[in-house]
Amino acid sequence: MDLTDHDLVVAFCEQEQIGLVVIGPEAPLVDGLADSLRAEGFAVFGPSKAAAQLEGSKAFTKELCDRANIPTAGYVRTTSLEQAKAALARFSPPYVLKADGLAAGKGVVIPETLEEAEEALADMFGGQFGEAGAEVVIEEFMQGEEASFFALTDGASIVAFGTAQDHKRVGDGDTGPNTGGMGAYSPAPIITPELRAEVMQKIITPTVRQLADEGTPYSGVLYAGLMLTDEGPKLVEYNCRFGDPECQVLMMRLEEDLADYMLACATSALASMERPRFSSDTAMTVVMAAKGYPGTPEKGGLIDLKDAEADGAKVFHAGTVLDDDGVLRANGGRVLNVVARGHDIKAAQDAAYAAVKKIDFASGFYRNDIGWREIARG
């Protein structure tokens, strides 16, 4: 189904008498599909077009942080190559360059030198990220450790919904270009109860309140990418969806029916819900990607899952297809998410990689060190 054809989606929901519509990808949210469905009386989990600008525009989020006094990196919004090059003088290397619009998690470049930054800006304004790079946000580089924080809201009530740590770089040791995520684990112990309260007080709650005060209330899941700095937690960016691969590890720990919470968000009833319960186990996912990712991935590679799920692991398909003979093949960049649980981070890591090694995917690759930071902390 073409999700850009809102009339077609509405007609389908009417025909099937859908009681709750969950909009997962970011593009339909930014395109306003939630608004079209709500206008026809459907309960929808996901923000409006106006509120989804939190993910659809880096500059929108930065300017909202200014208005709501939310801690984040210093920045400059630029609309031309000449303006962007001039703005580099306000920053020190390494430089953080972000395509303003949606770029499938790959619109961030972190050059180490001024020359590399100018070359990257030329590529970005030259169409490297399509329309997403029509504007570029240049940010101060923040020192610290990244973590992910999730909350549910119906626009008024807000409920914390777990933590995770993602691994964005393509290679072991956090090397190579940024990706949409090569693996993750949950919970993220580095976000202590005290930090969790600070994030809710200084970042999540002011965001929801500011949007409501401006007449664009946010409803759905709010996924905050955080930098844990010496000055406290700061917002890196927002996603308007659960995100991949973080969603997989959250769902492996959730001990409630997620649909109940989604419906409560969609019907302004979140205040009536109990706090969601999560297992104390750690869940870890390892992404198996196609060679070439995050550039042009090699499609068509044969995949044999064998008995990867025999010991309780789960294999989530992200970029696969069955050919006419029923053979499973790679059909994207990030192809599989292999998820397992354990009583601690090391046990979860051992179980996840044991499942990964059972899978025959010759044209694929994966990182060997998901969870390394937490394991290093002991």
mmCIF file with all atom_site columns, N, CA and C in Angstrom, residues 221-284:
data_model
loop_
_atom_site.group_PDB
_atom_site.id
_atom_site.type_symbol
_atom_site.label_atom_id
_atom_site.label_alt_id
_atom_site.label_comp_id
_atom_site.label_asym_id
_atom_site.label_entity_id
_atom_site.label_seq_id
_atom_site.pdbx_PDB_ins_code
_atom_site.Cartn_x
_atom_site.Cartn_y
_atom_site.Cartn_z
_atom_site.occupancy
_atom_site.B_iso_or_equiv
_atom_site.pdbx_formal_charge
_atom_site.auth_seq_id
_atom_site.auth_comp_id
_atom_site.auth_asym_id
_atom_site.auth_atom_id
_atom_site.pdbx_PDB_model_num
ATOM 1   N N  . VAL A 1 221 ? 5.134  7.859  20.993 1.00 0.00 ? 221 VAL A N  1
ATOM 2   C CA . VAL A 1 221 ? 6.378  7.584  21.704 1.00 0.00 ? 221 VAL A CA 1
ATOM 3   C C  . VAL A 1 221 ? 7.374  8.683  21.368 1.00 0.00 ? 221 VAL A C  1
ATOM 4   N N  . LEU A 1 222 ? 8.069  9.125  22.373 1.00 0.00 ? 222 LEU A N  1
ATOM 5   C CA . LEU A 1 222 ? 9.096  10.140 22.217 1.00 0.00 ? 222 LEU A CA 1
ATOM 6   C C  . LEU A 1 222 ? 10.427 9.478  22.562 1.00 0.00 ? 222 LEU A C  1
ATOM 7   N N  . TYR A 1 223 ? 11.301 9.401  21.575 1.00 0.00 ? 223 TYR A N  1
ATOM 8   C CA . TYR A 1 223 ? 12.583 8.718  21.725 1.00 0.00 ? 223 TYR A CA 1
ATOM 9   C C  . TYR A 1 223 ? 13.677 9.776  21.696 1.00 0.00 ? 223 TYR A C  1
ATOM 10  N N  . ALA A 1 224 ? 14.299 9.997  22.846 1.00 0.00 ? 224 ALA A N  1
ATOM 11  C CA . ALA A 1 224 ? 15.335 11.018 22.969 1.00 0.00 ? 224 ALA A CA 1
ATOM 12  C C  . ALA A 1 224 ? 16.714 10.374 22.899 1.00 0.00 ? 224 ALA A C  1
ATOM 13  N N  . GLY A 1 225 ? 17.508 10.811 21.935 1.00 0.00 ? 225 GLY A N  1
ATOM 14  C CA . GLY A 1 225 ? 18.917 10.461 21.913 1.00 0.00 ? 225 GLY A CA 1
ATOM 15  C C  . GLY A 1 225 ? 19.652 11.451 22.804 1.00 0.00 ? 225 GLY A C  1
ATOM 16  N N  . LEU A 1 226 ? 20.379 10.951 23.779 1.00 0.00 ? 226 LEU A N  1
ATOM 17  C CA . LEU A 1 226 ? 21.008 11.796 24.784 1.00 0.00 ? 226 LEU A CA 1
ATOM 18  C C  . LEU A 1 226 ? 22.526 11.713 24.699 1.00 0.00 ? 226 LEU A C  1
ATOM 19  N N  . MET A 1 227 ? 23.176 12.808 25.092 1.00 0.00 ? 227 MET A N  1
ATOM 20  C CA . MET A 1 227 ? 24.610 12.783 25.360 1.00 0.00 ? 227 MET A CA 1
ATOM 21  C C  . MET A 1 227 ? 24.775 13.050 26.849 1.00 0.00 ? 227 MET A C  1
ATOM 22  N N  . LEU A 1 228 ? 25.433 12.129 27.527 1.00 0.00 ? 228 LEU A N  1
ATOM 23  C CA . LEU A 1 228 ? 25.647 12.257 28.966 1.00 0.00 ? 228 LEU A CA 1
ATOM 24  C C  . LEU A 1 228 ? 26.974 12.966 29.180 1.00 0.00 ? 228 LEU A C  1
ATOM 25  N N  . THR A 1 229 ? 26.922 14.261 29.378 1.00 0.00 ? 229 THR A N  1
ATOM 26  C CA . THR A 1 229 ? 28.114 15.087 29.480 1.00 0.00 ? 229 THR A CA 1
ATOM 27  C C  . THR A 1 229 ? 28.461 15.378 30.939 1.00 0.00 ? 229 THR A C  1
ATOM 28  N N  . ASP A 1 230 ? 29.611 15.989 31.154 1.00 0.00 ? 230 ASP A N  1
ATOM 29  C CA . ASP A 1 230 ? 29.998 16.389 32.509 1.00 0.00 ? 230 ASP A CA 1
ATOM 30  C C  . ASP A 1 230 ? 29.052 17.446 33.077 1.00 0.00 ? 230 ASP A C  1
ATOM 31  N N  . GLU A 1 231 ? 28.325 18.134 32.194 1.00 0.00 ? 231 GLU A N  1
ATOM 32  C CA . GLU A 1 231 ? 27.374 19.156 32.611 1.00 0.00 ? 231 GLU A CA 1
ATOM 33  C C  . GLU A 1 231 ? 25.972 18.602 32.798 1.00 0.00 ? 231 GLU A C  1
ATOM 34  N N  . GLY A 1 232 ? 25.817 17.307 32.619 1.00 0.00 ? 232 GLY A N  1
ATOM 35  C CA . GLY A 1 232 ? 24.508 16.691 32.730 1.00 0.00 ? 232 GLY A CA 1
ATOM 36  C C  . GLY A 1 232 ? 24.021 16.193 31.374 1.00 0.00 ? 232 GLY A C  1
ATOM 37  N N  . PRO A 1 233 ? 22.865 15.526 31.334 1.00 0.00 ? 233 PRO A N  1
ATOM 38  C CA . PRO A 1 233 ? 22.343 15.013 30.069 1.00 0.00 ? 233 PRO A CA 1
ATOM 39  C C  . PRO A 1 233 ? 21.905 16.134 29.144 1.00 0.00 ? 233 PRO A C  1
ATOM 40  N N  . LYS A 1 234 ? 22.240 15.999 27.852 1.00 0.00 ? 234 LYS A N  1
ATOM 41  C CA . LYS A 1 234 ? 21.823 16.966 26.836 1.00 0.00 ? 234 LYS A CA 1
ATOM 42  C C  . LYS A 1 234 ? 21.166 16.222 25.677 1.00 0.00 ? 234 LYS A C  1
ATOM 43  N N  . LEU A 1 235 ? 20.199 16.875 25.065 1.00 0.00 ? 235 LEU A N  1
ATOM 44  C CA . LEU A 1 235 ? 19.494 16.260 23.940 1.00 0.00 ? 235 LEU A CA 1
ATOM 45  C C  . LEU A 1 235 ? 20.358 16.296 22.687 1.00 0.00 ? 235 LEU A C  1
ATOM 46  N N  . VAL A 1 236 ? 20.519 15.144 22.039 1.00 0.00 ? 236 VAL A N  1
ATOM 47  C CA . VAL A 1 236 ? 21.175 15.070 20.734 1.00 0.00 ? 236 VAL A CA 1
ATOM 48  C C  . VAL A 1 236 ? 20.133 15.221 19.626 1.00 0.00 ? 236 VAL A C  1
ATOM 49  N N  . GLU A 1 237 ? 19.074 14.428 19.721 1.00 0.00 ? 237 GLU A N  1
ATOM 50  C CA . GLU A 1 237 ? 18.016 14.478 18.712 1.00 0.00 ? 237 GLU A CA 1
ATOM 51  C C  . GLU A 1 237 ? 16.808 13.718 19.226 1.00 0.00 ? 237 GLU A C  1
ATOM 52  N N  . TYR A 1 238 ? 15.684 13.914 18.545 1.00 0.00 ? 238 TYR A N  1
ATOM 53  C CA . TYR A 1 238 ? 14.469 13.165 18.838 1.00 0.00 ? 238 TYR A CA 1
ATOM 54  C C  . TYR A 1 238 ? 14.096 12.283 17.654 1.00 0.00 ? 238 TYR A C  1
ATOM 55  N N  . ASN A 1 239 ? 13.566 11.096 17.961 1.00 0.00 ? 239 ASN A N  1
ATOM 56  C CA . ASN A 1 239 ? 12.837 10.285 16.991 1.00 0.00 ? 239 ASN A CA 1
ATOM 57  C C  . ASN A 1 239 ? 11.382 10.229 17.439 1.00 0.00 ? 239 ASN A C  1
ATOM 58  N N  . CYS A 1 240 ? 10.479 10.131 16.480 1.00 0.00 ? 240 CYS A N  1
ATOM 59  C CA . CYS A 1 240 ? 9.042  10.104 16.764 1.00 0.00 ? 240 CYS A CA 1
ATOM 60  C C  . CYS A 1 240 ? 8.484  8.686  16.708 1.00 0.00 ? 240 CYS A C  1
ATOM 61  N N  . ARG A 1 241 ? 9.357  7.714  16.910 1.00 0.00 ? 241 ARG A N  1
ATOM 62  C CA . ARG A 1 241 ? 8.975  6.294  16.818 1.00 0.00 ? 241 ARG A CA 1
ATOM 63  C C  . ARG A 1 241 ? 9.919  5.518  17.712 1.00 0.00 ? 241 ARG A C  1
ATOM 64  N N  . PHE A 1 242 ? 9.692  4.229  17.859 1.00 0.00 ? 242 PHE A N  1
ATOM 65  C CA . PHE A 1 242 ? 10.513 3.448  18.774 1.00 0.00 ? 242 PHE A CA 1
ATOM 66  C C  . PHE A 1 242 ? 11.951 3.295  18.291 1.00 0.00 ? 242 PHE A C  1
ATOM 67  N N  . GLY A 1 243 ? 12.175 3.306  16.996 1.00 0.00 ? 243 GLY A N  1
ATOM 68  C CA . GLY A 1 243 ? 13.534 3.209  16.487 1.00 0.00 ? 243 GLY A CA 1
ATOM 69  C C  . GLY A 1 243 ? 14.006 1.776  16.369 1.00 0.00 ? 243 GLY A C  1
ATOM 70  N N  . ASP A 1 244 ? 14.956 1.607  15.482 1.00 0.00 ? 244 ASP A N  1
ATOM 71  C CA . ASP A 1 244 ? 15.517 0.295  15.187 1.00 0.00 ? 244 ASP A CA 1
ATOM 72  C C  . ASP A 1 244 ? 17.042 0.435  15.272 1.00 0.00 ? 244 ASP A C  1
ATOM 73  N N  . PRO A 1 245 ? 17.725 -0.316 16.112 1.00 0.00 ? 245 PRO A N  1
ATOM 74  C CA . PRO A 1 245 ? 17.345 -1.585 16.735 1.00 0.00 ? 245 PRO A CA 1
ATOM 75  C C  . PRO A 1 245 ? 16.883 -1.498 18.191 1.00 0.00 ? 245 PRO A C  1
ATOM 76  N N  . GLU A 1 246 ? 16.661 -0.285 18.704 1.00 0.00 ? 246 GLU A N  1
ATOM 77  C CA . GLU A 1 246 ? 16.285 -0.174 20.116 1.00 0.00 ? 246 GLU A CA 1
ATOM 78  C C  . GLU A 1 246 ? 14.934 -0.806 20.416 1.00 0.00 ? 246 GLU A C  1
ATOM 79  N N  . CYS A 1 247 ? 14.008 -0.722 19.490 1.00 0.00 ? 247 CYS A N  1
ATOM 80  C CA . CYS A 1 247 ? 12.670 -1.267 19.732 1.00 0.00 ? 247 CYS A CA 1
ATOM 81  C C  . CYS A 1 247 ? 12.729 -2.759 20.068 1.00 0.00 ? 247 CYS A C  1
ATOM 82  N N  . GLN A 1 248 ? 13.587 -3.485 19.360 1.00 0.00 ? 248 GLN A N  1
ATOM 83  C CA . GLN A 1 248 ? 13.640 -4.934 19.574 1.00 0.00 ? 248 GLN A CA 1
ATOM 84  C C  . GLN A 1 248 ? 14.034 -5.288 21.006 1.00 0.00 ? 248 GLN A C  1
ATOM 85  N N  . VAL A 1 249 ? 15.021 -4.575 21.553 1.00 0.00 ? 249 VAL A N  1
ATOM 86  C CA . VAL A 1 249 ? 15.453 -4.916 22.916 1.00 0.00 ? 249 VAL A CA 1
ATOM 87  C C  . VAL A 1 249 ? 14.438 -4.452 23.955 1.00 0.00 ? 249 VAL A C  1
ATOM 88  N N  . LEU A 1 250 ? 13.747 -3.351 23.701 1.00 0.00 ? 250 LEU A N  1
ATOM 89  C CA . LEU A 1 250 ? 12.688 -2.926 24.619 1.00 0.00 ? 250 LEU A CA 1
ATOM 90  C C  . LEU A 1 250 ? 11.560 -3.953 24.652 1.00 0.00 ? 250 LEU A C  1
ATOM 91  N N  . MET A 1 251 ? 11.161 -4.422 23.474 1.00 0.00 ? 251 MET A N  1
ATOM 92  C CA . MET A 1 251 ? 10.040 -5.349 23.402 1.00 0.00 ? 251 MET A CA 1
ATOM 93  C C  . MET A 1 251 ? 10.373 -6.705 24.022 1.00 0.00 ? 251 MET A C  1
ATOM 94  N N  . MET A 1 252 ? 11.639 -7.115 23.970 1.00 0.00 ? 252 MET A N  1
ATOM 95  C CA . MET A 1 252 ? 12.029 -8.390 24.585 1.00 0.00 ? 252 MET A CA 1
ATOM 96  C C  . MET A 1 252 ? 11.951 -8.329 26.107 1.00 0.00 ? 252 MET A C  1
ATOM 97  N N  . ARG A 1 253 ? 11.925 -7.111 26.676 1.00 0.00 ? 253 ARG A N  1
ATOM 98  C CA . ARG A 1 253 ? 11.869 -6.966 28.138 1.00 0.00 ? 253 ARG A CA 1
ATOM 99  C C  . ARG A 1 253 ? 10.485 -6.559 28.644 1.00 0.00 ? 253 ARG A C  1
ATOM 100 N N  . LEU A 1 254 ? 9.650  -6.030 27.765 1.00 0.00 ? 254 LEU A N  1
ATOM 101 C CA . LEU A 1 254 ? 8.344  -5.526 28.193 1.00 0.00 ? 254 LEU A CA 1
ATOM 102 C C  . LEU A 1 254 ? 7.439  -6.665 28.652 1.00 0.00 ? 254 LEU A C  1
ATOM 103 N N  . GLU A 1 255 ? 6.850  -6.506 29.841 1.00 0.00 ? 255 GLU A N  1
ATOM 104 C CA . GLU A 1 255 ? 5.975  -7.548 30.396 1.00 0.00 ? 255 GLU A CA 1
ATOM 105 C C  . GLU A 1 255 ? 4.515  -7.124 30.389 1.00 0.00 ? 255 GLU A C  1
ATOM 106 N N  . GLU A 1 256 ? 4.183  -6.198 29.528 1.00 0.00 ? 256 GLU A N  1
ATOM 107 C CA . GLU A 1 256 ? 2.803  -5.725 29.358 1.00 0.00 ? 256 GLU A CA 1
ATOM 108 C C  . GLU A 1 256 ? 2.388  -5.921 27.908 1.00 0.00 ? 256 GLU A C  1
ATOM 109 N N  . ASP A 1 257 ? 1.124  -5.652 27.636 1.00 0.00 ? 257 ASP A N  1
ATOM 110 C CA . ASP A 1 257 ? 0.635  -5.641 26.258 1.00 0.00 ? 257 ASP A CA 1
ATOM 111 C C  . ASP A 1 257 ? 0.833  -4.224 25.721 1.00 0.00 ? 257 ASP A C  1
ATOM 112 N N  . LEU A 1 258 ? 1.762  -4.064 24.796 1.00 0.00 ? 258 LEU A N  1
ATOM 113 C CA . LEU A 1 258 ? 2.084  -2.735 24.273 1.00 0.00 ? 258 LEU A CA 1
ATOM 114 C C  . LEU A 1 258 ? 0.858  -2.060 23.664 1.00 0.00 ? 258 LEU A C  1
ATOM 115 N N  . ALA A 1 259 ? -0.031 -2.842 23.071 1.00 0.00 ? 259 ALA A N  1
ATOM 116 C CA . ALA A 1 259 ? -1.211 -2.267 22.424 1.00 0.00 ? 259 ALA A CA 1
ATOM 117 C C  . ALA A 1 259 ? -2.076 -1.486 23.408 1.00 0.00 ? 259 ALA A C  1
ATOM 118 N N  . ASP A 1 260 ? -2.134 -1.933 24.664 1.00 0.00 ? 260 ASP A N  1
ATOM 119 C CA . ASP A 1 260 ? -2.922 -1.216 25.661 1.00 0.00 ? 260 ASP A CA 1
ATOM 120 C C  . ASP A 1 260 ? -2.384 0.199  25.866 1.00 0.00 ? 260 ASP A C  1
ATOM 121 N N  . TYR A 1 261 ? -1.073 0.330  25.886 1.00 0.00 ? 261 TYR A N  1
ATOM 122 C CA . TYR A 1 261 ? -0.462 1.640  26.100 1.00 0.00 ? 261 TYR A CA 1
ATOM 123 C C  . TYR A 1 261 ? -0.577 2.509  24.849 1.00 0.00 ? 261 TYR A C  1
ATOM 124 N N  . MET A 1 262 ? -0.475 1.900  23.695 1.00 0.00 ? 262 MET A N  1
ATOM 125 C CA . MET A 1 262 ? -0.652 2.649  22.452 1.00 0.00 ? 262 MET A CA 1
ATOM 126 C C  . MET A 1 262 ? -2.071 3.208  22.353 1.00 0.00 ? 262 MET A C  1
ATOM 127 N N  . LEU A 1 263 ? -3.049 2.381  22.683 1.00 0.00 ? 263 LEU A N  1
ATOM 128 C CA . LEU A 1 263 ? -4.436 2.824  22.625 1.00 0.00 ? 263 LEU A CA 1
ATOM 129 C C  . LEU A 1 263 ? -4.686 3.931  23.652 1.00 0.00 ? 263 LEU A C  1
ATOM 130 N N  . ALA A 1 264 ? -4.073 3.812  24.820 1.00 0.00 ? 264 ALA A N  1
ATOM 131 C CA . ALA A 1 264 ? -4.234 4.856  25.843 1.00 0.00 ? 264 ALA A CA 1
ATOM 132 C C  . ALA A 1 264 ? -3.656 6.190  25.360 1.00 0.00 ? 264 ALA A C  1
ATOM 133 N N  . CYS A 1 265 ? -2.527 6.127  24.677 1.00 0.00 ? 265 CYS A N  1
ATOM 134 C CA . CYS A 1 265 ? -1.952 7.358  24.104 1.00 0.00 ? 265 CYS A CA 1
ATOM 135 C C  . CYS A 1 265 ? -2.880 7.935  23.046 1.00 0.00 ? 265 CYS A C  1
ATOM 136 N N  . ALA A 1 266 ? -3.449 7.063  22.232 1.00 0.00 ? 266 ALA A N  1
ATOM 137 C CA . ALA A 1 266 ? -4.290 7.510  21.116 1.00 0.00 ? 266 ALA A CA 1
ATOM 138 C C  . ALA A 1 266 ? -5.623 8.075  21.574 1.00 0.00 ? 266 ALA A C  1
ATOM 139 N N  . THR A 1 267 ? -6.055 7.706  22.780 1.00 0.00 ? 267 THR A N  1
ATOM 140 C CA . THR A 1 267 ? -7.370 8.122  23.266 1.00 0.00 ? 267 THR A CA 1
ATOM 141 C C  . THR A 1 267 ? -7.288 9.016  24.500 1.00 0.00 ? 267 THR A C  1
ATOM 142 N N  . SER A 1 268 ? -6.118 9.599  24.727 1.00 0.00 ? 268 SER A N  1
ATOM 143 C CA . SER A 1 268 ? -5.907 10.528 25.856 1.00 0.00 ? 268 SER A CA 1
ATOM 144 C C  . SER A 1 268 ? -6.241 9.895  27.196 1.00 0.00 ? 268 SER A C  1
ATOM 145 N N  . ALA A 1 269 ? -5.872 8.622  27.361 1.00 0.00 ? 269 ALA A N  1
ATOM 146 C CA . ALA A 1 269 ? -6.196 7.889  28.585 1.00 0.00 ? 269 ALA A CA 1
ATOM 147 C C  . ALA A 1 269 ? -4.954 7.367  29.301 1.00 0.00 ? 269 ALA A C  1
ATOM 148 N N  . LEU A 1 270 ? -3.795 7.921  28.989 1.00 0.00 ? 270 LEU A N  1
ATOM 149 C CA . LEU A 1 270 ? -2.556 7.388  29.557 1.00 0.00 ? 270 LEU A CA 1
ATOM 150 C C  . LEU A 1 270 ? -2.514 7.532  31.077 1.00 0.00 ? 270 LEU A C  1
ATOM 151 N N  . ALA A 1 271 ? -3.168 8.559  31.616 1.00 0.00 ? 271 ALA A N  1
ATOM 152 C CA . ALA A 1 271 ? -3.159 8.778  33.066 1.00 0.00 ? 271 ALA A CA 1
ATOM 153 C C  . ALA A 1 271 ? -3.805 7.625  33.821 1.00 0.00 ? 271 ALA A C  1
ATOM 154 N N  . SER A 1 272 ? -4.672 6.865  33.182 1.00 0.00 ? 272 SER A N  1
ATOM 155 C CA . SER A 1 272 ? -5.373 5.764  33.844 1.00 0.00 ? 272 SER A CA 1
ATOM 156 C C  . SER A 1 272 ? -4.562 4.471  33.856 1.00 0.00 ? 272 SER A C  1
ATOM 157 N N  . MET A 1 273 ? -3.400 4.453  33.189 1.00 0.00 ? 273 MET A N  1
ATOM 158 C CA . MET A 1 273 ? -2.607 3.236  33.070 1.00 0.00 ? 273 MET A CA 1
ATOM 159 C C  . MET A 1 273 ? -1.596 3.116  34.205 1.00 0.00 ? 273 MET A C  1
ATOM 160 N N  . GLU A 1 274 ? -1.339 1.869  34.621 1.00 0.00 ? 274 GLU A N  1
ATOM 161 C CA . GLU A 1 274 ? -0.257 1.613  35.561 1.00 0.00 ? 274 GLU A CA 1
ATOM 162 C C  . GLU A 1 274 ? 1.086  1.806  34.844 1.00 0.00 ? 274 GLU A C  1
ATOM 163 N N  . ARG A 1 275 ? 2.126  2.043  35.623 1.00 0.00 ? 275 ARG A N  1
ATOM 164 C CA . ARG A 1 275 ? 3.448  2.158  35.010 1.00 0.00 ? 275 ARG A CA 1
ATOM 165 C C  . ARG A 1 275 ? 3.816  0.834  34.345 1.00 0.00 ? 275 ARG A C  1
ATOM 166 N N  . PRO A 1 276 ? 4.364  0.862  33.145 1.00 0.00 ? 276 PRO A N  1
ATOM 167 C CA . PRO A 1 276 ? 4.705  -0.389 32.447 1.00 0.00 ? 276 PRO A CA 1
ATOM 168 C C  . PRO A 1 276 ? 5.793  -1.163 33.179 1.00 0.00 ? 276 PRO A C  1
ATOM 169 N N  . ARG A 1 277 ? 5.684  -2.483 33.181 1.00 0.00 ? 277 ARG A N  1
ATOM 170 C CA . ARG A 1 277 ? 6.644  -3.345 33.846 1.00 0.00 ? 277 ARG A CA 1
ATOM 171 C C  . ARG A 1 277 ? 7.600  -3.959 32.821 1.00 0.00 ? 277 ARG A C  1
ATOM 172 N N  . PHE A 1 278 ? 8.882  -3.973 33.170 1.00 0.00 ? 278 PHE A N  1
ATOM 173 C CA . PHE A 1 278 ? 9.905  -4.569 32.319 1.00 0.00 ? 278 PHE A CA 1
ATOM 174 C C  . PHE A 1 278 ? 10.659 -5.632 33.094 1.00 0.00 ? 278 PHE A C  1
ATOM 175 N N  . SER A 1 279 ? 11.109 -6.664 32.402 1.00 0.00 ? 279 SER A N  1
ATOM 176 C CA . SER A 1 279 ? 11.958 -7.680 33.014 1.00 0.00 ? 279 SER A CA 1
ATOM 177 C C  . SER A 1 279 ? 13.260 -7.038 33.489 1.00 0.00 ? 279 SER A C  1
ATOM 178 N N  . SER A 1 280 ? 13.823 -7.583 34.557 1.00 0.00 ? 280 SER A N  1
ATOM 179 C CA . SER A 1 280 ? 15.127 -7.113 35.031 1.00 0.00 ? 280 SER A CA 1
ATOM 180 C C  . SER A 1 280 ? 16.273 -7.657 34.181 1.00 0.00 ? 280 SER A C  1
ATOM 181 N N  . ASP A 1 281 ? 15.961 -8.580 33.277 1.00 0.00 ? 281 ASP A N  1
ATOM 182 C CA . ASP A 1 281 ? 16.980 -9.113 32.369 1.00 0.00 ? 281 ASP A CA 1
ATOM 183 C C  . ASP A 1 281 ? 17.510 -8.012 31.448 1.00 0.00 ? 281 ASP A C  1
ATOM 184 N N  . THR A 1 282 ? 18.690 -8.270 30.899 1.00 0.00 ? 282 THR A N  1
ATOM 185 C CA . THR A 1 282 ? 19.225 -7.447 29.814 1.00 0.00 ? 282 THR A CA 1
ATOM 186 C C  . THR A 1 282 ? 18.885 -8.111 28.496 1.00 0.00 ? 282 THR A C  1
ATOM 187 N N  . ALA A 1 283 ? 18.470 -7.319 27.528 1.00 0.00 ? 283 ALA A N  1
ATOM 188 C CA . ALA A 1 283 ? 18.239 -7.812 26.171 1.00 0.00 ? 283 ALA A CA 1
ATOM 189 C C  . ALA A 1 283 ? 19.246 -7.151 25.246 1.00 0.00 ? 283 ALA A C  1
ATOM 190 N N  . MET A 1 284 ? 19.787 -7.922 24.307 1.00 0.00 ? 284 MET A N  1
ATOM 191 C CA . MET A 1 284 ? 20.751 -7.395 23.352 1.00 0.00 ? 284 MET A CA 1
ATOM 192 C C  . MET A 1 284 ? 20.366 -7.822 21.938 1.00 0.00 ? 284 MET A C  1
#
